[in-house]
Structures are given as structure tokens and as C-alpha cells.
Amino acid sequence: MNNISRVAILGFALSASSLYPAQSTPPAAPSKPAPKRSQGVLDYALGKINPDNKDYGNSAADARSELVGYTIQNIYFWSNVLSLSLLAATSTALVLVLRAQDKREIIAANLISQLWNGRVIDRREIVRRTGMYNTLVETKNAALNQTPSPNREQLSESQAAEQPSQKQTGKKTRVPSEAAAPKSPASHTEQVETGIAPSGELQQKTTLLQGQNQALRNSERNLRERLNQVSQDLEQERRRNQTLKGA
């Protein structure tokens, strides 16, 4: 038994000694430095710009894919776009409506101010014309008081044939400044009844005063028509403003 174990140990030692040279590696040969590649100006610039040799094309493609996924392919993105579009459209419409309303109010205020100014000017003109008429009446009455009456009967006959419809007596009085329509000056019939007969010059003055009185009447009629038209325009403008505010 001892002999067998010795033979086995010897065989194992021989086999191990025969395998050792085959597993040993040869010594490494001395490495030579690789020849350095020459770089041009463009390669040098690219090396400075991108020293890590990063692929920016792939990075841009990845960013584009992420952007498409978060925007076009996302339903919440389209819902937000629709909501913001409706909000912008509503805000724009509201601004336009407010601007149009402001313009309408400015135009209405200008029209009302113009109508009011025209009415004030017309009222001032009426007062001025009434004062002129009162001055003419006072001048004529003063002239009638100072003239003699030699031809009272002849004047009464001629004036009775020309103006039979006038029945008033006495001299005309002054018209108040707030009166709506000035009265006509004293007629020749009144002059006859008061015992005063005008001369030729006074008749000319009377004719002139009557012409001026007629002109004043026409002017007053025109002013009244203008006031009525202004009042109608003002009422229409007020109704239009009420309609716009109600709308």
C-alpha cells in the first residue's frame, strides 16, 4: 500500500513538472509608441470646439423627439392651445367693443355739445333781435310823439283802406327780452286814433321799420325752425344712445 502511494505521488509530480513550461507565458516584447497622426487646421479647430467628441446630431434628434412627444402627441397641449386661443379671441373682442363704445360716446358727446352750443347761440340771437325790435319801437314812438298832426283825416282814410283789419289802439310798448315773438310796431291806424299824423319822412321811416320788422320775423321763424330741428336731433341721439347702452 505504501508503494502504491509513492508511485502515485511520483506520477503526479512528473505530470506537474511537464505541464508547467506549457502554461508559462513568454515575456512581453517592448511596446513601441504609435506614430502620431498629423492634424490639420480644421481638425484642430473641431478638437477645440468639441473636445469630448460629442454627437450633437443625436442630441438634437433626441431633443426633437422629446419635444414632439410633449407637444404634438400630447392631448393636454392641444387643450391648452385651444383654451388660450379662446381667451385671446374673447379679450380681443372685448377690447374692440370697448373701443367702439368709447368712440360712440365721444361722437354723441360732440354732437350734443354742438347742438347745445347752437341752441345757446340761437337764444342769444333771439334776445339780440328782440332788443333791436324794442329799440325800434321806442324810436318810432318817440318820433310819433314829436310830430304834428295837420293831415289826420287824409291819413286816416288812406290807412283805413290799406289796413282795415287792425283794431288796436294806443302806442306800442316795449317787448320783454324773454318774449317768444316780438310784436309789430304801431300801425298808421293807431297813429290816427291817437291824433298824430306822420310826415313824408316819418312815413319812409315807418316803411323802413316795417321792412326791418318783417326781416326780424323771418329771422325769428328760421331760428325757431332751427331750434326745433336741433331738439329733434337731440332727442333722436338720446334714443340711439339708450338703445346702444341697452344692447
Short mmCIF file of the C-alpha atoms (twelve columns), coordinates in Angstrom:
data_MODEL
# 
_entry.id   MODEL 
# 
loop_
_atom_site.group_PDB 
_atom_site.id 
_atom_site.type_symbol 
_atom_site.label_atom_id 
_atom_site.label_alt_id 
_atom_site.label_comp_id 
_atom_site.label_asym_id 
_atom_site.label_seq_id 
_atom_site.Cartn_x 
_atom_site.Cartn_y 
_atom_site.Cartn_z 
_atom_site.pdbx_PDB_model_num 
ATOM 1   C CA . MET A 1   0.000    0.000   0.000   1 
ATOM 2   C CA . ASN A 2   2.846    2.333   0.736   1 
ATOM 3   C CA . ASN A 3   4.429    1.523   -2.579  1 
ATOM 4   C CA . ILE A 4   1.256    2.384   -4.455  1 
ATOM 5   C CA . SER A 5   1.008    5.753   -2.760  1 
ATOM 6   C CA . ARG A 6   4.594    6.527   -3.549  1 
ATOM 7   C CA . VAL A 7   4.099    5.648   -7.203  1 
ATOM 8   C CA . ALA A 8   1.028    7.884   -7.359  1 
ATOM 9   C CA . ILE A 9   2.848    10.828  -5.785  1 
ATOM 10  C CA . LEU A 10  5.752    10.397  -8.180  1 
ATOM 11  C CA . GLY A 11  3.483    10.276  -11.196 1 
ATOM 12  C CA . PHE A 12  1.676    13.402  -10.067 1 
ATOM 13  C CA . ALA A 13  4.945    15.245  -9.613  1 
ATOM 14  C CA . LEU A 14  6.137    14.300  -13.089 1 
ATOM 15  C CA . SER A 15  2.913    15.365  -14.690 1 
ATOM 16  C CA . ALA A 16  3.023    18.698  -12.904 1 
ATOM 17  C CA . SER A 17  6.573    19.352  -13.987 1 
ATOM 18  C CA . SER A 18  5.689    18.572  -17.593 1 
ATOM 19  C CA . LEU A 19  2.700    20.973  -17.594 1 
ATOM 20  C CA . TYR A 20  4.486    23.971  -16.020 1 
ATOM 21  C CA . PRO A 21  6.520    25.031  -19.068 1 
ATOM 22  C CA . ALA A 22  3.457    24.965  -21.341 1 
ATOM 23  C CA . GLN A 23  1.431    27.347  -19.071 1 
ATOM 24  C CA . SER A 24  4.206    29.875  -18.633 1 
ATOM 25  C CA . THR A 25  3.751    32.957  -20.838 1 
ATOM 26  C CA . PRO A 26  6.558    34.346  -22.895 1 
ATOM 27  C CA . PRO A 27  7.957    37.683  -21.807 1 
ATOM 28  C CA . ALA A 28  6.187    40.701  -23.368 1 
ATOM 29  C CA . ALA A 29  8.019    42.410  -26.141 1 
ATOM 30  C CA . PRO A 30  8.875    46.049  -25.559 1 
ATOM 31  C CA . SER A 31  5.997    48.270  -26.911 1 
ATOM 32  C CA . LYS A 32  6.796    50.876  -29.466 1 
ATOM 33  C CA . PRO A 33  4.950    54.265  -29.417 1 
ATOM 34  C CA . ALA A 34  2.291    54.567  -32.159 1 
ATOM 35  C CA . PRO A 35  3.089    57.091  -34.780 1 
ATOM 36  C CA . LYS A 36  1.190    60.352  -34.029 1 
ATOM 37  C CA . ARG A 37  -1.286   61.374  -36.730 1 
ATOM 38  C CA . SER A 38  -0.797   64.851  -38.066 1 
ATOM 39  C CA . GLN A 39  -3.848   67.173  -37.568 1 
ATOM 40  C CA . GLY A 40  -4.912   69.911  -39.923 1 
ATOM 41  C CA . VAL A 41  -6.327   73.295  -39.040 1 
ATOM 42  C CA . LEU A 42  -9.918   72.073  -39.336 1 
ATOM 43  C CA . ASP A 43  -9.296   69.034  -37.145 1 
ATOM 44  C CA . TYR A 44  -7.558   71.197  -34.580 1 
ATOM 45  C CA . ALA A 45  -10.479  73.673  -34.517 1 
ATOM 46  C CA . LEU A 46  -13.029  70.865  -34.218 1 
ATOM 47  C CA . GLY A 47  -10.997  69.362  -31.426 1 
ATOM 48  C CA . LYS A 48  -11.072  72.630  -29.542 1 
ATOM 49  C CA . ILE A 49  -14.800  73.115  -30.147 1 
ATOM 50  C CA . ASN A 50  -15.821  69.579  -29.275 1 
ATOM 51  C CA . PRO A 51  -13.044  68.087  -27.130 1 
ATOM 52  C CA . ASP A 52  -15.288  65.270  -25.842 1 
ATOM 53  C CA . ASN A 53  -16.303  64.249  -29.377 1 
ATOM 54  C CA . LYS A 54  -19.980  64.593  -28.511 1 
ATOM 55  C CA . ASP A 55  -22.554  63.706  -31.171 1 
ATOM 56  C CA . TYR A 56  -24.713  66.807  -31.342 1 
ATOM 57  C CA . GLY A 57  -26.843  65.362  -34.129 1 
ATOM 58  C CA . ASN A 58  -28.087  62.560  -31.934 1 
ATOM 59  C CA . SER A 59  -28.648  65.020  -29.096 1 
ATOM 60  C CA . ALA A 60  -30.742  67.270  -31.366 1 
ATOM 61  C CA . ALA A 61  -32.741  64.286  -32.612 1 
ATOM 62  C CA . ASP A 62  -33.426  63.176  -29.046 1 
ATOM 63  C CA . ALA A 63  -34.490  66.690  -28.054 1 
ATOM 64  C CA . ARG A 64  -36.787  66.907  -31.090 1 
ATOM 65  C CA . SER A 65  -38.359  63.571  -30.241 1 
ATOM 66  C CA . GLU A 66  -38.982  64.696  -26.674 1 
ATOM 67  C CA . LEU A 67  -40.460  67.987  -27.873 1 
ATOM 68  C CA . VAL A 68  -42.825  66.223  -30.268 1 
ATOM 69  C CA . GLY A 69  -43.853  63.853  -27.516 1 
ATOM 70  C CA . TYR A 70  -44.613  66.684  -25.110 1 
ATOM 71  C CA . THR A 71  -46.442  68.897  -27.656 1 
ATOM 72  C CA . ILE A 72  -47.934  67.443  -30.824 1 
ATOM 73  C CA . GLN A 73  -48.519  63.964  -29.465 1 
ATOM 74  C CA . ASN A 74  -49.878  65.234  -26.144 1 
ATOM 75  C CA . ILE A 75  -53.611  65.935  -25.840 1 
ATOM 76  C CA . TYR A 76  -53.123  68.340  -22.928 1 
ATOM 77  C CA . PHE A 77  -51.001  70.548  -25.140 1 
ATOM 78  C CA . TRP A 78  -53.827  70.919  -27.670 1 
ATOM 79  C CA . SER A 79  -56.371  71.571  -24.920 1 
ATOM 80  C CA . ASN A 80  -54.159  74.353  -23.563 1 
ATOM 81  C CA . VAL A 81  -53.705  75.811  -27.047 1 
ATOM 82  C CA . LEU A 82  -57.479  75.810  -27.611 1 
ATOM 83  C CA . SER A 83  -58.172  77.425  -24.236 1 
ATOM 84  C CA . LEU A 84  -55.564  80.132  -24.778 1 
ATOM 85  C CA . SER A 85  -56.895  80.811  -28.288 1 
ATOM 86  C CA . LEU A 86  -60.439  81.252  -26.966 1 
ATOM 87  C CA . LEU A 87  -59.179  83.516  -24.198 1 
ATOM 88  C CA . ALA A 88  -57.212  85.667  -26.660 1 
ATOM 89  C CA . ALA A 89  -60.186  85.906  -29.046 1 
ATOM 90  C CA . THR A 90  -62.541  86.889  -26.216 1 
ATOM 91  C CA . SER A 91  -60.104  89.504  -24.911 1 
ATOM 92  C CA . THR A 92  -59.652  90.972  -28.398 1 
ATOM 93  C CA . ALA A 93  -63.409  91.140  -28.964 1 
ATOM 94  C CA . LEU A 94  -63.906  92.812  -25.578 1 
ATOM 95  C CA . VAL A 95  -61.229  95.407  -26.333 1 
ATOM 96  C CA . LEU A 96  -62.786  96.156  -29.730 1 
ATOM 97  C CA . VAL A 97  -66.260  96.513  -28.202 1 
ATOM 98  C CA . LEU A 98  -64.964  98.870  -25.514 1 
ATOM 99  C CA . ARG A 99  -63.142  100.986 -28.102 1 
ATOM 100 C CA . ALA A 100 -66.240  101.159 -30.293 1 
ATOM 101 C CA . GLN A 101 -68.368  102.148 -27.300 1 
ATOM 102 C CA . ASP A 102 -65.891  104.859 -26.331 1 
ATOM 103 C CA . LYS A 103 -65.925  106.213 -29.880 1 
ATOM 104 C CA . ARG A 104 -69.735  106.238 -29.896 1 
ATOM 105 C CA . GLU A 105 -69.793  108.098 -26.595 1 
ATOM 106 C CA . ILE A 106 -67.264  110.641 -27.865 1 
ATOM 107 C CA . ILE A 107 -69.256  111.200 -31.069 1 
ATOM 108 C CA . ALA A 108 -72.506  111.511 -29.113 1 
ATOM 109 C CA . ALA A 109 -70.910  113.971 -26.677 1 
ATOM 110 C CA . ASN A 110 -69.585  116.076 -29.566 1 
ATOM 111 C CA . LEU A 111 -72.994  116.117 -31.257 1 
ATOM 112 C CA . ILE A 112 -74.769  117.031 -28.033 1 
ATOM 113 C CA . SER A 113 -72.264  119.804 -27.314 1 
ATOM 114 C CA . GLN A 114 -72.635  121.165 -30.843 1 
ATOM 115 C CA . LEU A 115 -76.426  121.087 -30.600 1 
ATOM 116 C CA . TRP A 116 -76.348  122.768 -27.211 1 
ATOM 117 C CA . ASN A 117 -73.939  125.451 -28.391 1 
ATOM 118 C CA . GLY A 118 -76.130  126.067 -31.424 1 
ATOM 119 C CA . ARG A 119 -79.180  126.386 -29.200 1 
ATOM 120 C CA . VAL A 120 -77.384  128.851 -26.916 1 
ATOM 121 C CA . ILE A 121 -76.246  130.905 -29.913 1 
ATOM 122 C CA . ASP A 122 -79.778  130.908 -31.337 1 
ATOM 123 C CA . ARG A 123 -81.199  132.007 -27.997 1 
ATOM 124 C CA . ARG A 124 -78.644  134.795 -27.812 1 
ATOM 125 C CA . GLU A 125 -79.574  135.879 -31.325 1 
ATOM 126 C CA . ILE A 126 -83.269  135.924 -30.410 1 
ATOM 127 C CA . VAL A 127 -82.547  138.125 -27.401 1 
ATOM 128 C CA . ARG A 128 -80.428  140.449 -29.544 1 
ATOM 129 C CA . ARG A 129 -83.114  140.738 -32.227 1 
ATOM 130 C CA . THR A 130 -85.764  141.358 -29.574 1 
ATOM 131 C CA . GLY A 131 -83.647  144.171 -28.143 1 
ATOM 132 C CA . MET A 132 -83.267  145.667 -31.626 1 
ATOM 133 C CA . TYR A 133 -87.022  145.488 -32.108 1 
ATOM 134 C CA . ASN A 134 -87.672  147.185 -28.760 1 
ATOM 135 C CA . THR A 135 -85.210  149.918 -29.685 1 
ATOM 136 C CA . LEU A 136 -87.007  150.470 -32.993 1 
ATOM 137 C CA . VAL A 137 -90.372  150.607 -31.236 1 
ATOM 138 C CA . GLU A 138 -89.097  153.156 -28.731 1 
ATOM 139 C CA . THR A 139 -87.575  155.254 -31.511 1 
ATOM 140 C CA . LYS A 140 -90.796  155.230 -33.507 1 
ATOM 141 C CA . ASN A 141 -92.964  156.058 -30.517 1 
ATOM 142 C CA . ALA A 142 -90.653  158.934 -29.615 1 
ATOM 143 C CA . ALA A 143 -90.806  160.203 -33.214 1 
ATOM 144 C CA . LEU A 144 -94.608  159.938 -33.226 1 
ATOM 145 C CA . ASN A 145 -94.837  161.968 -30.046 1 
ATOM 146 C CA . GLN A 146 -92.780  164.772 -31.593 1 
ATOM 147 C CA . THR A 147 -94.550  165.084 -34.997 1 
ATOM 148 C CA . PRO A 148 -97.565  167.461 -35.682 1 
ATOM 149 C CA . SER A 149 -100.930 166.239 -36.994 1 
ATOM 150 C CA . PRO A 150 -102.145 168.528 -39.878 1 
ATOM 151 C CA . ASN A 151 -103.378 165.777 -42.177 1 
ATOM 152 C CA . ARG A 152 -105.026 163.420 -39.754 1 
ATOM 153 C CA . GLU A 153 -108.236 162.910 -41.744 1 
ATOM 154 C CA . GLN A 154 -106.459 162.181 -45.068 1 
ATOM 155 C CA . LEU A 155 -104.085 159.761 -43.414 1 
ATOM 156 C CA . SER A 156 -106.940 158.021 -41.605 1 
ATOM 157 C CA . GLU A 157 -108.843 157.480 -44.862 1 
ATOM 158 C CA . SER A 158 -105.806 156.110 -46.731 1 
ATOM 159 C CA . GLN A 159 -104.736 153.850 -43.907 1 
ATOM 160 C CA . ALA A 160 -108.299 152.638 -43.311 1 
ATOM 161 C CA . ALA A 161 -108.405 151.494 -46.951 1 
ATOM 162 C CA . GLU A 162 -104.990 149.796 -46.758 1 
ATOM 163 C CA . GLN A 163 -105.251 148.173 -43.335 1 
ATOM 164 C CA . PRO A 164 -108.893 147.737 -42.296 1 
ATOM 165 C CA . SER A 165 -108.136 144.717 -40.134 1 
ATOM 166 C CA . GLN A 166 -106.059 146.477 -37.483 1 
ATOM 167 C CA . LYS A 167 -108.171 147.383 -34.422 1 
ATOM 168 C CA . GLN A 168 -105.628 148.113 -31.764 1 
ATOM 169 C CA . THR A 169 -105.402 151.498 -30.034 1 
ATOM 170 C CA . GLY A 170 -102.655 153.415 -28.260 1 
ATOM 171 C CA . LYS A 171 -98.909  153.275 -28.762 1 
ATOM 172 C CA . LYS A 172 -96.868  150.068 -28.776 1 
ATOM 173 C CA . THR A 173 -94.971  149.218 -25.652 1 
ATOM 174 C CA . ARG A 174 -91.618  147.602 -25.255 1 
ATOM 175 C CA . VAL A 175 -91.431  143.784 -25.685 1 
ATOM 176 C CA . PRO A 176 -89.707  141.851 -22.866 1 
ATOM 177 C CA . SER A 177 -86.447  140.167 -23.761 1 
ATOM 178 C CA . GLU A 178 -87.831  136.737 -22.832 1 
ATOM 179 C CA . ALA A 179 -90.878  137.032 -25.136 1 
ATOM 180 C CA . ALA A 180 -91.236  134.297 -27.724 1 
ATOM 181 C CA . ALA A 181 -92.185  136.573 -30.675 1 
ATOM 182 C CA . PRO A 182 -91.830  140.376 -30.941 1 
ATOM 183 C CA . LYS A 183 -94.928  142.376 -31.771 1 
ATOM 184 C CA . SER A 184 -95.213  144.576 -34.819 1 
ATOM 185 C CA . PRO A 185 -94.667  148.315 -34.457 1 
ATOM 186 C CA . ALA A 186 -97.544  150.776 -34.186 1 
ATOM 187 C CA . SER A 187 -99.667  150.969 -37.337 1 
ATOM 188 C CA . HIS A 188 -100.866 154.080 -39.106 1 
ATOM 189 C CA . THR A 189 -104.391 153.484 -37.800 1 
ATOM 190 C CA . GLU A 190 -103.097 153.753 -34.241 1 
ATOM 191 C CA . GLN A 191 -101.360 156.969 -35.157 1 
ATOM 192 C CA . VAL A 192 -104.631 158.381 -36.485 1 
ATOM 193 C CA . GLU A 193 -106.590 157.317 -33.409 1 
ATOM 194 C CA . THR A 194 -104.045 158.942 -31.107 1 
ATOM 195 C CA . GLY A 195 -104.306 162.157 -33.056 1 
ATOM 196 C CA . ILE A 196 -100.807 162.026 -34.571 1 
ATOM 197 C CA . ALA A 197 -100.208 162.227 -38.338 1 
ATOM 198 C CA . PRO A 198 -96.695  161.440 -39.661 1 
ATOM 199 C CA . SER A 199 -94.962  163.492 -42.302 1 
ATOM 200 C CA . GLY A 200 -93.397  162.134 -45.526 1 
ATOM 201 C CA . GLU A 201 -90.075  161.429 -43.840 1 
ATOM 202 C CA . LEU A 202 -91.815  159.664 -40.989 1 
ATOM 203 C CA . GLN A 203 -93.743  157.517 -43.461 1 
ATOM 204 C CA . GLN A 204 -90.465  156.441 -45.025 1 
ATOM 205 C CA . LYS A 205 -89.099  155.613 -41.607 1 
ATOM 206 C CA . THR A 206 -92.267  153.680 -40.853 1 
ATOM 207 C CA . THR A 207 -91.927  151.720 -44.077 1 
ATOM 208 C CA . LEU A 208 -88.302  151.010 -43.267 1 
ATOM 209 C CA . LEU A 209 -89.227  149.896 -39.775 1 
ATOM 210 C CA . GLN A 210 -91.925  147.615 -41.157 1 
ATOM 211 C CA . GLY A 211 -89.402  146.056 -43.538 1 
ATOM 212 C CA . GLN A 212 -86.965  145.547 -40.697 1 
ATOM 213 C CA . ASN A 213 -89.739  144.088 -38.589 1 
ATOM 214 C CA . GLN A 214 -90.624  141.648 -41.361 1 
ATOM 215 C CA . ALA A 215 -86.977  140.673 -41.658 1 
ATOM 216 C CA . LEU A 216 -86.853  140.129 -37.905 1 
ATOM 217 C CA . ARG A 217 -89.959  137.961 -38.122 1 
ATOM 218 C CA . ASN A 218 -88.432  135.871 -40.899 1 
ATOM 219 C CA . SER A 219 -85.177  135.546 -38.993 1 
ATOM 220 C CA . GLU A 220 -87.037  134.533 -35.866 1 
ATOM 221 C CA . ARG A 221 -89.035  131.958 -37.825 1 
ATOM 222 C CA . ASN A 222 -85.817  130.499 -39.191 1 
ATOM 223 C CA . LEU A 223 -84.321  130.427 -35.717 1 
ATOM 224 C CA . ARG A 224 -87.391  128.668 -34.353 1 
ATOM 225 C CA . GLU A 225 -87.250  126.067 -37.117 1 
ATOM 226 C CA . ARG A 226 -83.591  125.538 -36.398 1 
ATOM 227 C CA . LEU A 227 -84.278  125.136 -32.675 1 
ATOM 228 C CA . ASN A 228 -86.994  122.589 -33.405 1 
ATOM 229 C CA . GLN A 229 -84.668  120.661 -35.700 1 
ATOM 230 C CA . VAL A 230 -81.924  120.741 -33.082 1 
ATOM 231 C CA . SER A 231 -84.352  119.462 -30.440 1 
ATOM 232 C CA . GLN A 232 -85.452  116.615 -32.706 1 
ATOM 233 C CA . ASP A 233 -81.849  115.664 -33.477 1 
ATOM 234 C CA . LEU A 234 -81.005  115.754 -29.777 1 
ATOM 235 C CA . GLU A 235 -83.958  113.517 -28.936 1 
ATOM 236 C CA . GLN A 236 -83.006  111.042 -31.666 1 
ATOM 237 C CA . GLU A 237 -79.428  110.956 -30.423 1 
ATOM 238 C CA . ARG A 238 -80.600  110.301 -26.854 1 
ATOM 239 C CA . ARG A 239 -82.797  107.425 -28.013 1 
ATOM 240 C CA . ARG A 240 -79.921  105.999 -30.030 1 
ATOM 241 C CA . ASN A 241 -77.606  106.166 -27.007 1 
ATOM 242 C CA . GLN A 242 -80.207  104.468 -24.835 1 
ATOM 243 C CA . THR A 243 -80.593  101.731 -27.461 1 
ATOM 244 C CA . LEU A 244 -76.822  101.208 -27.636 1 
ATOM 245 C CA . LYS A 245 -76.490  101.075 -23.843 1 
ATOM 246 C CA . GLY A 246 -79.373  98.627  -23.629 1 
ATOM 247 C CA . ALA A 247 -77.769  96.422  -26.296 1 
# 
